XYZ file of C-alpha atoms in Angstrom:
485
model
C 75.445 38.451 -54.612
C 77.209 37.402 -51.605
C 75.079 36.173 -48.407
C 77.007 38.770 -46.454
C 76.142 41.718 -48.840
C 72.162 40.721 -48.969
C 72.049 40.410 -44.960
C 73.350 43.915 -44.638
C 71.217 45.204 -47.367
C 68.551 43.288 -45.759
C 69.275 44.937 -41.841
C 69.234 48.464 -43.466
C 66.059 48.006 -44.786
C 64.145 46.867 -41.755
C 66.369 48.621 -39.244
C 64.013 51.224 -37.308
C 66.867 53.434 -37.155
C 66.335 57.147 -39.266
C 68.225 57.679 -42.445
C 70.032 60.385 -40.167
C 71.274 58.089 -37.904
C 74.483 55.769 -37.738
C 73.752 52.638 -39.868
C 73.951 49.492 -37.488
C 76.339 46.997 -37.362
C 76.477 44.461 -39.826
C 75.555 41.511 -38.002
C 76.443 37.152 -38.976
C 74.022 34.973 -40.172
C 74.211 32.937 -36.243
C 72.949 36.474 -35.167
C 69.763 36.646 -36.835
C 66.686 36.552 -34.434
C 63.424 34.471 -35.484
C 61.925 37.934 -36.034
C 64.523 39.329 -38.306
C 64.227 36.360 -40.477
C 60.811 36.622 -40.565
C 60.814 39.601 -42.210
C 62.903 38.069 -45.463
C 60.645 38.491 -48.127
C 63.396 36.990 -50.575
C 63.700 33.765 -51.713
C 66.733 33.731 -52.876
C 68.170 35.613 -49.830
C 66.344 32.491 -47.588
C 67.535 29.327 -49.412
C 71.017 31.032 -49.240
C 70.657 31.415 -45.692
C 69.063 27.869 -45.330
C 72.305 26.173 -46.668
C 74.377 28.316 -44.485
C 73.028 27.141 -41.586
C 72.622 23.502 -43.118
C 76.332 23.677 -43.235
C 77.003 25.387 -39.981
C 74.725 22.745 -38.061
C 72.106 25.398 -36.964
C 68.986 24.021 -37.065
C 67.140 25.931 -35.407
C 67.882 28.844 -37.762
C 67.355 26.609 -40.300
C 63.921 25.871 -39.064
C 62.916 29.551 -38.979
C 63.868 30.277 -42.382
C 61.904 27.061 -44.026
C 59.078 28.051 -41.828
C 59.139 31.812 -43.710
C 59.457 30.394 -47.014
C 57.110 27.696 -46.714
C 54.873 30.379 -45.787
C 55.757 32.281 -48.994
C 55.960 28.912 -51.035
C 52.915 26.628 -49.019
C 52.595 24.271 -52.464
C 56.198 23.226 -52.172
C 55.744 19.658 -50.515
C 59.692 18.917 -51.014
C 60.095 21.895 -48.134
C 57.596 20.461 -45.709
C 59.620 17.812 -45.755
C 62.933 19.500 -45.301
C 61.459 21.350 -42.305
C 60.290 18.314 -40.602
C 63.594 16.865 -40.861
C 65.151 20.060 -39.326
C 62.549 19.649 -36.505
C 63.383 15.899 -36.329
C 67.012 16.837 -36.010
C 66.310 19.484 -32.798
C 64.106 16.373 -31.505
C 61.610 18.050 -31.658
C 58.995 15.441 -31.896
C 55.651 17.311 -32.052
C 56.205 19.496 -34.738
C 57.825 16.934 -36.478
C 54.667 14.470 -36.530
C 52.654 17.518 -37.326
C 54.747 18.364 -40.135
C 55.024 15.022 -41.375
C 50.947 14.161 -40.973
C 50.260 17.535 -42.739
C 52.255 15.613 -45.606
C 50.576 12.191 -45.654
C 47.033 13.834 -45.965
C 47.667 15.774 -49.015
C 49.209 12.443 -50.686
C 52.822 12.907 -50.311
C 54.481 9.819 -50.220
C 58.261 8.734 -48.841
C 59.555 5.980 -46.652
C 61.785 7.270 -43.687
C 61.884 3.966 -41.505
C 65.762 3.863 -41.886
C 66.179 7.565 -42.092
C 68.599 8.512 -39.547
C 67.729 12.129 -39.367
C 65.017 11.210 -37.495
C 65.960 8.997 -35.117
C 65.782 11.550 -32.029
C 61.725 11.500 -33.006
C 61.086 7.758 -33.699
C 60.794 4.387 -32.029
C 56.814 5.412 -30.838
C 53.503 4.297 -31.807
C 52.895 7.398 -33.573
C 55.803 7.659 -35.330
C 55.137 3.682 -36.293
C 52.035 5.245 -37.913
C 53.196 8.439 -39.860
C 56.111 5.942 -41.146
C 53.481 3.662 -42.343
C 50.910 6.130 -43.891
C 53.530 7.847 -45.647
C 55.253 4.418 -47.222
C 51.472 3.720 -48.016
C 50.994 6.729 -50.572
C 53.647 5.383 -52.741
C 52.230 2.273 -53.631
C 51.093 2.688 -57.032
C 47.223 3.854 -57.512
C 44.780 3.806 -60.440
C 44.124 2.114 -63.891
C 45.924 4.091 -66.578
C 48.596 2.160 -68.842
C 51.067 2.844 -71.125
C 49.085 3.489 -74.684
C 52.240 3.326 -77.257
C 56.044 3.852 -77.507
C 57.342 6.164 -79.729
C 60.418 5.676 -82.055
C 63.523 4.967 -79.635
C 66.659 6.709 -79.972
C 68.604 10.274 -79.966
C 64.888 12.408 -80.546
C 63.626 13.977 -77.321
C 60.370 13.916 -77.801
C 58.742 15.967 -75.243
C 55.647 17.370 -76.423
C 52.338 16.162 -77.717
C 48.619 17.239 -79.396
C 46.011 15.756 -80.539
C 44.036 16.355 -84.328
C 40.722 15.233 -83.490
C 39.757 15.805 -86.650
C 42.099 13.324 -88.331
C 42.058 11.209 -85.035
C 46.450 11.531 -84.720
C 48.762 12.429 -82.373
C 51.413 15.220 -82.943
C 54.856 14.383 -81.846
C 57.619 16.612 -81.189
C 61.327 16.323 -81.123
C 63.694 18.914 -79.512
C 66.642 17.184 -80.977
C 65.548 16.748 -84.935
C 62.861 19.953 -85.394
C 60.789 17.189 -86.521
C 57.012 16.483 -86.080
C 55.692 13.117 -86.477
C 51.661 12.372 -86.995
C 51.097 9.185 -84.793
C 48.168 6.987 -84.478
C 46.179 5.068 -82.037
C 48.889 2.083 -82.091
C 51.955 4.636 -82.273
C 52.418 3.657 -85.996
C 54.643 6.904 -86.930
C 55.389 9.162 -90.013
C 57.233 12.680 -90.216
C 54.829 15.475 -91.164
C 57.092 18.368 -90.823
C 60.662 18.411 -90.528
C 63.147 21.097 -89.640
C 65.217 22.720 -92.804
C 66.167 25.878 -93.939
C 63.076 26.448 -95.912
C 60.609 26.686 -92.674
C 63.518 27.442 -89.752
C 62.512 25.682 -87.462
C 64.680 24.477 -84.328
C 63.793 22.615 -81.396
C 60.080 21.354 -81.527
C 59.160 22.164 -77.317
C 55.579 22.291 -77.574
C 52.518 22.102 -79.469
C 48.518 23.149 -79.912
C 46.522 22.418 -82.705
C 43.729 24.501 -84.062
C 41.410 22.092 -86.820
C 38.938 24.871 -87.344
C 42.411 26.762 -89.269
C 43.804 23.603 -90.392
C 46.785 24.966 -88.069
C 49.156 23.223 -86.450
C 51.192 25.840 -83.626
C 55.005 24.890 -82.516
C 56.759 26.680 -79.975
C 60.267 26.268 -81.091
C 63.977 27.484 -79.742
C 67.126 27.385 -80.953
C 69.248 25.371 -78.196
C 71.643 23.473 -77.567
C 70.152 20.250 -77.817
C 69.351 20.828 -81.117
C 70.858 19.130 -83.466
C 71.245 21.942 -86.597
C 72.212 24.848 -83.801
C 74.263 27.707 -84.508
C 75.666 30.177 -82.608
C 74.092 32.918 -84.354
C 70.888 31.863 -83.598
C 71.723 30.698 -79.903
C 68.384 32.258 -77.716
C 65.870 32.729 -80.784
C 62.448 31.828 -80.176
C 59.137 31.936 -81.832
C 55.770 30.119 -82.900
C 55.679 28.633 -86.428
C 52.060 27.728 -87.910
C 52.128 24.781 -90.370
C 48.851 23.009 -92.288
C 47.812 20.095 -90.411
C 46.841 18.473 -93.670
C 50.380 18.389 -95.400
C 52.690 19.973 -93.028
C 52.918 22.878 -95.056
C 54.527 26.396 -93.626
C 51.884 28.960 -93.268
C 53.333 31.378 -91.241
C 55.755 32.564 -88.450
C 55.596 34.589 -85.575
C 59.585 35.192 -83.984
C 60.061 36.877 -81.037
C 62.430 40.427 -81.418
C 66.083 39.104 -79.623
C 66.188 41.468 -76.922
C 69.195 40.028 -74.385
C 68.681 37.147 -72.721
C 68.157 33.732 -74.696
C 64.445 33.310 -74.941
C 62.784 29.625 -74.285
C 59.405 29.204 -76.063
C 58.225 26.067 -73.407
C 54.526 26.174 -73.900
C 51.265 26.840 -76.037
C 47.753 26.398 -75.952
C 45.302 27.251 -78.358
C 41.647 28.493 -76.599
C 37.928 27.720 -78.443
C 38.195 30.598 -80.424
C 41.885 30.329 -81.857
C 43.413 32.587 -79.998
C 46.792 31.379 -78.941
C 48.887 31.915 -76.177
C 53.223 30.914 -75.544
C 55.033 31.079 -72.789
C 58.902 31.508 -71.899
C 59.577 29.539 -68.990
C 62.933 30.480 -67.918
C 61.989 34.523 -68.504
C 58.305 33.914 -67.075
C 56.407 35.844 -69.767
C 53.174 34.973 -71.346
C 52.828 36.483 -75.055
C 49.789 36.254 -77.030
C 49.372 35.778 -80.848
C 48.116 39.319 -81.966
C 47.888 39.149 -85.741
C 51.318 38.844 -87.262
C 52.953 39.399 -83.611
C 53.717 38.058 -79.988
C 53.012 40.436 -77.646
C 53.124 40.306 -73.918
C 50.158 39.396 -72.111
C 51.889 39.273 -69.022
C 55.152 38.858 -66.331
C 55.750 38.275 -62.989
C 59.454 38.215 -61.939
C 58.389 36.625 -59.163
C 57.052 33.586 -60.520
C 59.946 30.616 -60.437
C 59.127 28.518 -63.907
C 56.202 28.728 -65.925
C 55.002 25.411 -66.932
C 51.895 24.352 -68.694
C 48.798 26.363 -70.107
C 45.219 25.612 -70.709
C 42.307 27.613 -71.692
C 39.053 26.981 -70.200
C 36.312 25.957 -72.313
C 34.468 28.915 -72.603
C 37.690 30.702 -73.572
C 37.425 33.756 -70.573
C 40.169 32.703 -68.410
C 43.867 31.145 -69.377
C 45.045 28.658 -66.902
C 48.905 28.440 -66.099
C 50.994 26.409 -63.758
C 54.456 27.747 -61.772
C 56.292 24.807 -60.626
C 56.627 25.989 -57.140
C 53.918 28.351 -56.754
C 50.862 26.729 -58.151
C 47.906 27.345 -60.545
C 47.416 30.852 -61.574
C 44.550 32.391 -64.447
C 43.837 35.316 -66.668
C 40.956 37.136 -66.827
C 41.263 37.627 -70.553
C 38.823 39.873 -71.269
C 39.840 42.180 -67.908
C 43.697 41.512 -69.030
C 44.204 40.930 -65.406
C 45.842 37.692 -63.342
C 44.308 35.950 -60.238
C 45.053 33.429 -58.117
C 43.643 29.993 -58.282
C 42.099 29.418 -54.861
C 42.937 26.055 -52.592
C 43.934 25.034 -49.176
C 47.886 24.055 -49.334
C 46.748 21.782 -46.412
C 44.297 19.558 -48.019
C 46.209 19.816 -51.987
C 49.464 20.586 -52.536
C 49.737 22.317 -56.223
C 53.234 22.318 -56.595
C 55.335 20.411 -59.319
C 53.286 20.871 -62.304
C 54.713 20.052 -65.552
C 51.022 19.243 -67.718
C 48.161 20.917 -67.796
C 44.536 20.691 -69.420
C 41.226 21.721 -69.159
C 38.363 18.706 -69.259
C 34.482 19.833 -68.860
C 35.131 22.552 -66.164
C 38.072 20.659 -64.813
C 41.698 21.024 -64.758
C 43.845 17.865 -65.404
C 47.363 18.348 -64.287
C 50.541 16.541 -64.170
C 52.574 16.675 -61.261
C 56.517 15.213 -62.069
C 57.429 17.075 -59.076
C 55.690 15.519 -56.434
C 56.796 12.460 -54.628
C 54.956 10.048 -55.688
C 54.464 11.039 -58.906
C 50.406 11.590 -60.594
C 47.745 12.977 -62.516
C 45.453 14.959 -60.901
C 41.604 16.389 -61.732
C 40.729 19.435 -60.275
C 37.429 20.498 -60.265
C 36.637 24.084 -60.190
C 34.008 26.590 -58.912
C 31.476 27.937 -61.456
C 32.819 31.271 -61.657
C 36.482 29.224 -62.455
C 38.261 31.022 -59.714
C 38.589 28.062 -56.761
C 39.456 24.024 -56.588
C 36.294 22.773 -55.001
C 37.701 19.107 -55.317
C 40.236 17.093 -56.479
C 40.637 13.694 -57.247
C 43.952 11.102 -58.012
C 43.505 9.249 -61.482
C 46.871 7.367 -61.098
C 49.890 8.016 -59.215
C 53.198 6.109 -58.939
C 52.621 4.053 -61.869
C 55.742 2.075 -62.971
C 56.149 4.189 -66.270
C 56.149 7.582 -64.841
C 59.968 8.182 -64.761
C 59.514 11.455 -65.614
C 55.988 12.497 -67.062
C 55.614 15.480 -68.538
C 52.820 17.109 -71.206
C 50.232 15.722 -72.265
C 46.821 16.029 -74.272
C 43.426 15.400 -74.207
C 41.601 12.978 -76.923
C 38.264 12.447 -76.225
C 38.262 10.893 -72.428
C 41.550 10.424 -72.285
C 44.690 11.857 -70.869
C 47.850 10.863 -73.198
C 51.184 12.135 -71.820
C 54.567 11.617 -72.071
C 55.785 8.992 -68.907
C 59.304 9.153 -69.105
C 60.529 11.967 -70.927
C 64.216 11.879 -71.569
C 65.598 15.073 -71.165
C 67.399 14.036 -67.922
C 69.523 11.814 -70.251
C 70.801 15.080 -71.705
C 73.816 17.192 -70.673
C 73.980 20.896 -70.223
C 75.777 20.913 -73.737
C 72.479 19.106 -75.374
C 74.170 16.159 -75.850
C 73.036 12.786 -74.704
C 75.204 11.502 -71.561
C 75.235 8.042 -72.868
C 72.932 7.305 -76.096
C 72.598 3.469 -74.801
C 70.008 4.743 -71.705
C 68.110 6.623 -74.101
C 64.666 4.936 -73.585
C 62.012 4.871 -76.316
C 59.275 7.521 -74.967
C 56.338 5.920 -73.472
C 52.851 7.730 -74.206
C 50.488 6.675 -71.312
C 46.846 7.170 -71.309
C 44.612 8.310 -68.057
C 40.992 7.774 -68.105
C 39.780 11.606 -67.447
C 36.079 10.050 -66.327
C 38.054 7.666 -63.489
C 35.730 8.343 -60.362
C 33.607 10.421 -62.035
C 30.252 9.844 -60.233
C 32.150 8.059 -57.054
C 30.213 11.500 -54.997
C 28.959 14.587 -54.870
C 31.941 16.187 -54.502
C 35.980 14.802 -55.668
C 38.323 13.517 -53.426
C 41.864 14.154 -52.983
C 42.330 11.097 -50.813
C 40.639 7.921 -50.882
C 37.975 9.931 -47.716
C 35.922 12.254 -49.593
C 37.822 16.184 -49.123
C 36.474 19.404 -50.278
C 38.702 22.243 -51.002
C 38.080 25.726 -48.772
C 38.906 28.601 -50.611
C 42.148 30.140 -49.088
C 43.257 33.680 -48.297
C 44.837 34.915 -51.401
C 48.573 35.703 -51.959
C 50.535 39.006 -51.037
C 52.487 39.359 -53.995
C 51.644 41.555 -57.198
C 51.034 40.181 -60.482
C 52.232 42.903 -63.033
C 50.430 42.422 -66.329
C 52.094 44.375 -69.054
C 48.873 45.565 -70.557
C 48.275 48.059 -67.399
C 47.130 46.317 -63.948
C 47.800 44.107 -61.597
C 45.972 41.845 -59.384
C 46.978 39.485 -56.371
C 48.915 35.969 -56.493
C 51.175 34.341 -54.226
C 54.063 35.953 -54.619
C 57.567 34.943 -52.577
């Protein structure tokens, strides 16, 4: 829709005007008053607006809109940034140290000493130490290391499980459909490949379930994989195979309903119940006998990421790359938010994420630098009490991804490849393709350093925060509160 359009569909709403009265004036977007703006509850209708005035030179305006949807978004770390560079750029100096401090202490990292946008703020003590602290969180922090490499070439992998029972890894490819059983010294062998017998397509994610001998894949037919056709262009759907021989045992395929359908992640909870989730159409399905069915949908929600259950199997965890960490009440059918203090953790730019003895273990590729994270959580599972860094800006985290837990251990993909790949599937130039690094976190790292975890090196307990004003519509019947935007 055109800015223009949603700002005067935005004015009628809010104007105080009666419906019998003559509708205002249309006004520009260099018209717009702090309050006005303040009442956007869009996103899309504020980043719009953001990059009009970025273009226009009106920072100020600027300001006022990343202020609302940092407010809406408060995990988003990459916008705290962009609105202390608009500050920096009106010289405004306090804000912009208070912005940028708010940064350092929840372990964003970034080095600005050459930065010209803020060179009507620098050249004080202050600023001497903000430059500093920040620069400091990107040095690279804890004791992980790269386990194995996997099988170099045109493959993808991007997903991984682990068989405890047979002590392998599970390895998938988006590009071949295949899985490959790997072992402690990535030593490699196919155990199921894509053909017309089983159907599958891309391989984007995987759970395993030893007490069924069950292997789950959560597989699409795109574009980057290598057998697509047309006519299957947007199918989706979980395929069960035998983790003894790779066997077929069953298939669960979503009904094609419109829009293409992405199958992005899975998890498998205590009592093998399973649970898939389409990340571009943010919808959570559940394995009910032969069928997925929705377990729940929030349009508002930007990409849904990875899924753990907790170890009791009540409540499903889930990430949103911008929003945060979310559950389920699964007996109740009913979402909640995941309480924390944006000021002391920033939650945003989750790819991975597990559950470890009453903790969550995620994997944040979109924060700057780069790391693993343990969360600890509240008995009753609804808050982050603490948190604590197990490594962060490690060499090999290009672009980490999912990962699994084996034992005490965290293995994950480091520097997954799909960057490499064009919007067509196809790889942009096969000689960068990199073979996939699996690195392994120790899960216990700091375990008994004090009473409570730390998200910085200073010991930091999480408050529990006001919860979100958005709606979580579950399909079931409900709804229940999460930060909505």
């Amino acid at each position: 829709m055109h800015i223009r359009v949603i700002l005067c569909v935005f004015l009628l709403l809010f104007a105080a005007a009666a419906s019998s009265q003559p509708a205002p004036t249309p006004v520009t977007p260099d018209q717009l008053t702090q309050a006005q703006i303040g009442e956007v509850d869009s996103a899309e209708v504020l980043m719009r607006l953001a990059a009009t005035y970025k273009q226009a030179g009106d920072y100020q305006r600027m300001g006022w809109v990343l202020e609302q949807l940092l407010a809406m978004r408060p995990n988003s770390s990459d916008l705290r940034l962009a609105l202390a560079t608009t500050y920096a750029m009106q010289g405004q100096q306090s804000r912009t140290y208070d912005t940028l401090l708010k940064l350092q202490q929840v372990g964003y990292g970034v080095d600005l000493a050459d930065n010209p946008n803020f060179a009507k703020v620098a050249g004080t003590k202050v600023w001497t130490y903000i430059v500093d602290q920040l620069k400091s969180n990107l040095k690279p922090f804890g004791e992980g290391k790269v386990a194995f490499d996997l099988p170099g070439g045109d493959h993808l992998y991007d997903s991984i499980a682990w068989d405890p029972k047979r002590e392998q890894f599970l390895v998938g490819s988006v590009r071949d459909g295949t899985v490959l059983r790997v072992d402690a010294k990535g030593n490699s062998s196919p155990l199921v490949r894509a053909d017309a017998g089983n159907g599958l397509w891309s391989v984007y994610a995987l759970a395993v379930d030893t007490s069924s001998d069950s292997l789950y894949v959560a597989s699409t037919s795109s574009v980057y994989f290598k057998g697509f056709t047309q006519q299957d262009y947007g199918k989706a759907g979980v395929f069960r195979f035998s983790l003894t021989d790779g066997k077929l045992l069953d298939k669960y395929l979503l009904e094609s309903d419109g829009p293409p359908q992405t199958l992005s992640s899975i998890a498998v909870g205590p009592h093998g119940k399973v649970f898939v989730a389409d990340g571009l159409r943010n919808i959570i399905y559940r394995l009910d006998g032969s069928q997925l069915k929705p377990l729940l949908a929030n349009p508002k929600l930007t990409s849904l990421r990875g899924m753990a259950v907790g170890g009791d199997g009540r409540f499903l965890y889930f990430a949103d790359y911008v929003m945060g960490v979310f559950g389920v009440d699964l007996a109740a059918g009913r979402a909640f938010d995941v309480h924390t203090d944006p000021a002391k953790l920033a939650l945003g730019g989750i790819d991975g994420l597990s559950w470890y003895d009453n903790h969550l273990v995620a994997i944040q590729s979109g924060m700057s630098p780069r790391r693993v994270m343990r969360l600890a959580l509240s008995a009753d599972g609804r808050t982050v009490i603490g948190a604590t860094p197990l490594d962060a800006a490690q060499p090999a985290f290009a672009l980490p991804t999912y990962g699994t837990v084996a034992g005490n251990f965290l293995y994950f993909i480091a520097n997954s490849q799909k960057n490499e790949y064009d919007g067509y599937g196809n790889p942009k130039d096969v000689t960068k393709l990199k073979p996939v690094e699996i690195f392994r976190t120790d899960l216990r790292f700091g375990w008994d350093a004090s009473k409570h975890e730390s998200i910085s090196k200073a010991d930091t307990v999480i408050s529990k925060s006001k919860p979100g004003a958005g709606t979580f519509s579950n399909v079931e019947g409900g709804s229940t509160s999460v930060t909505g935007n």
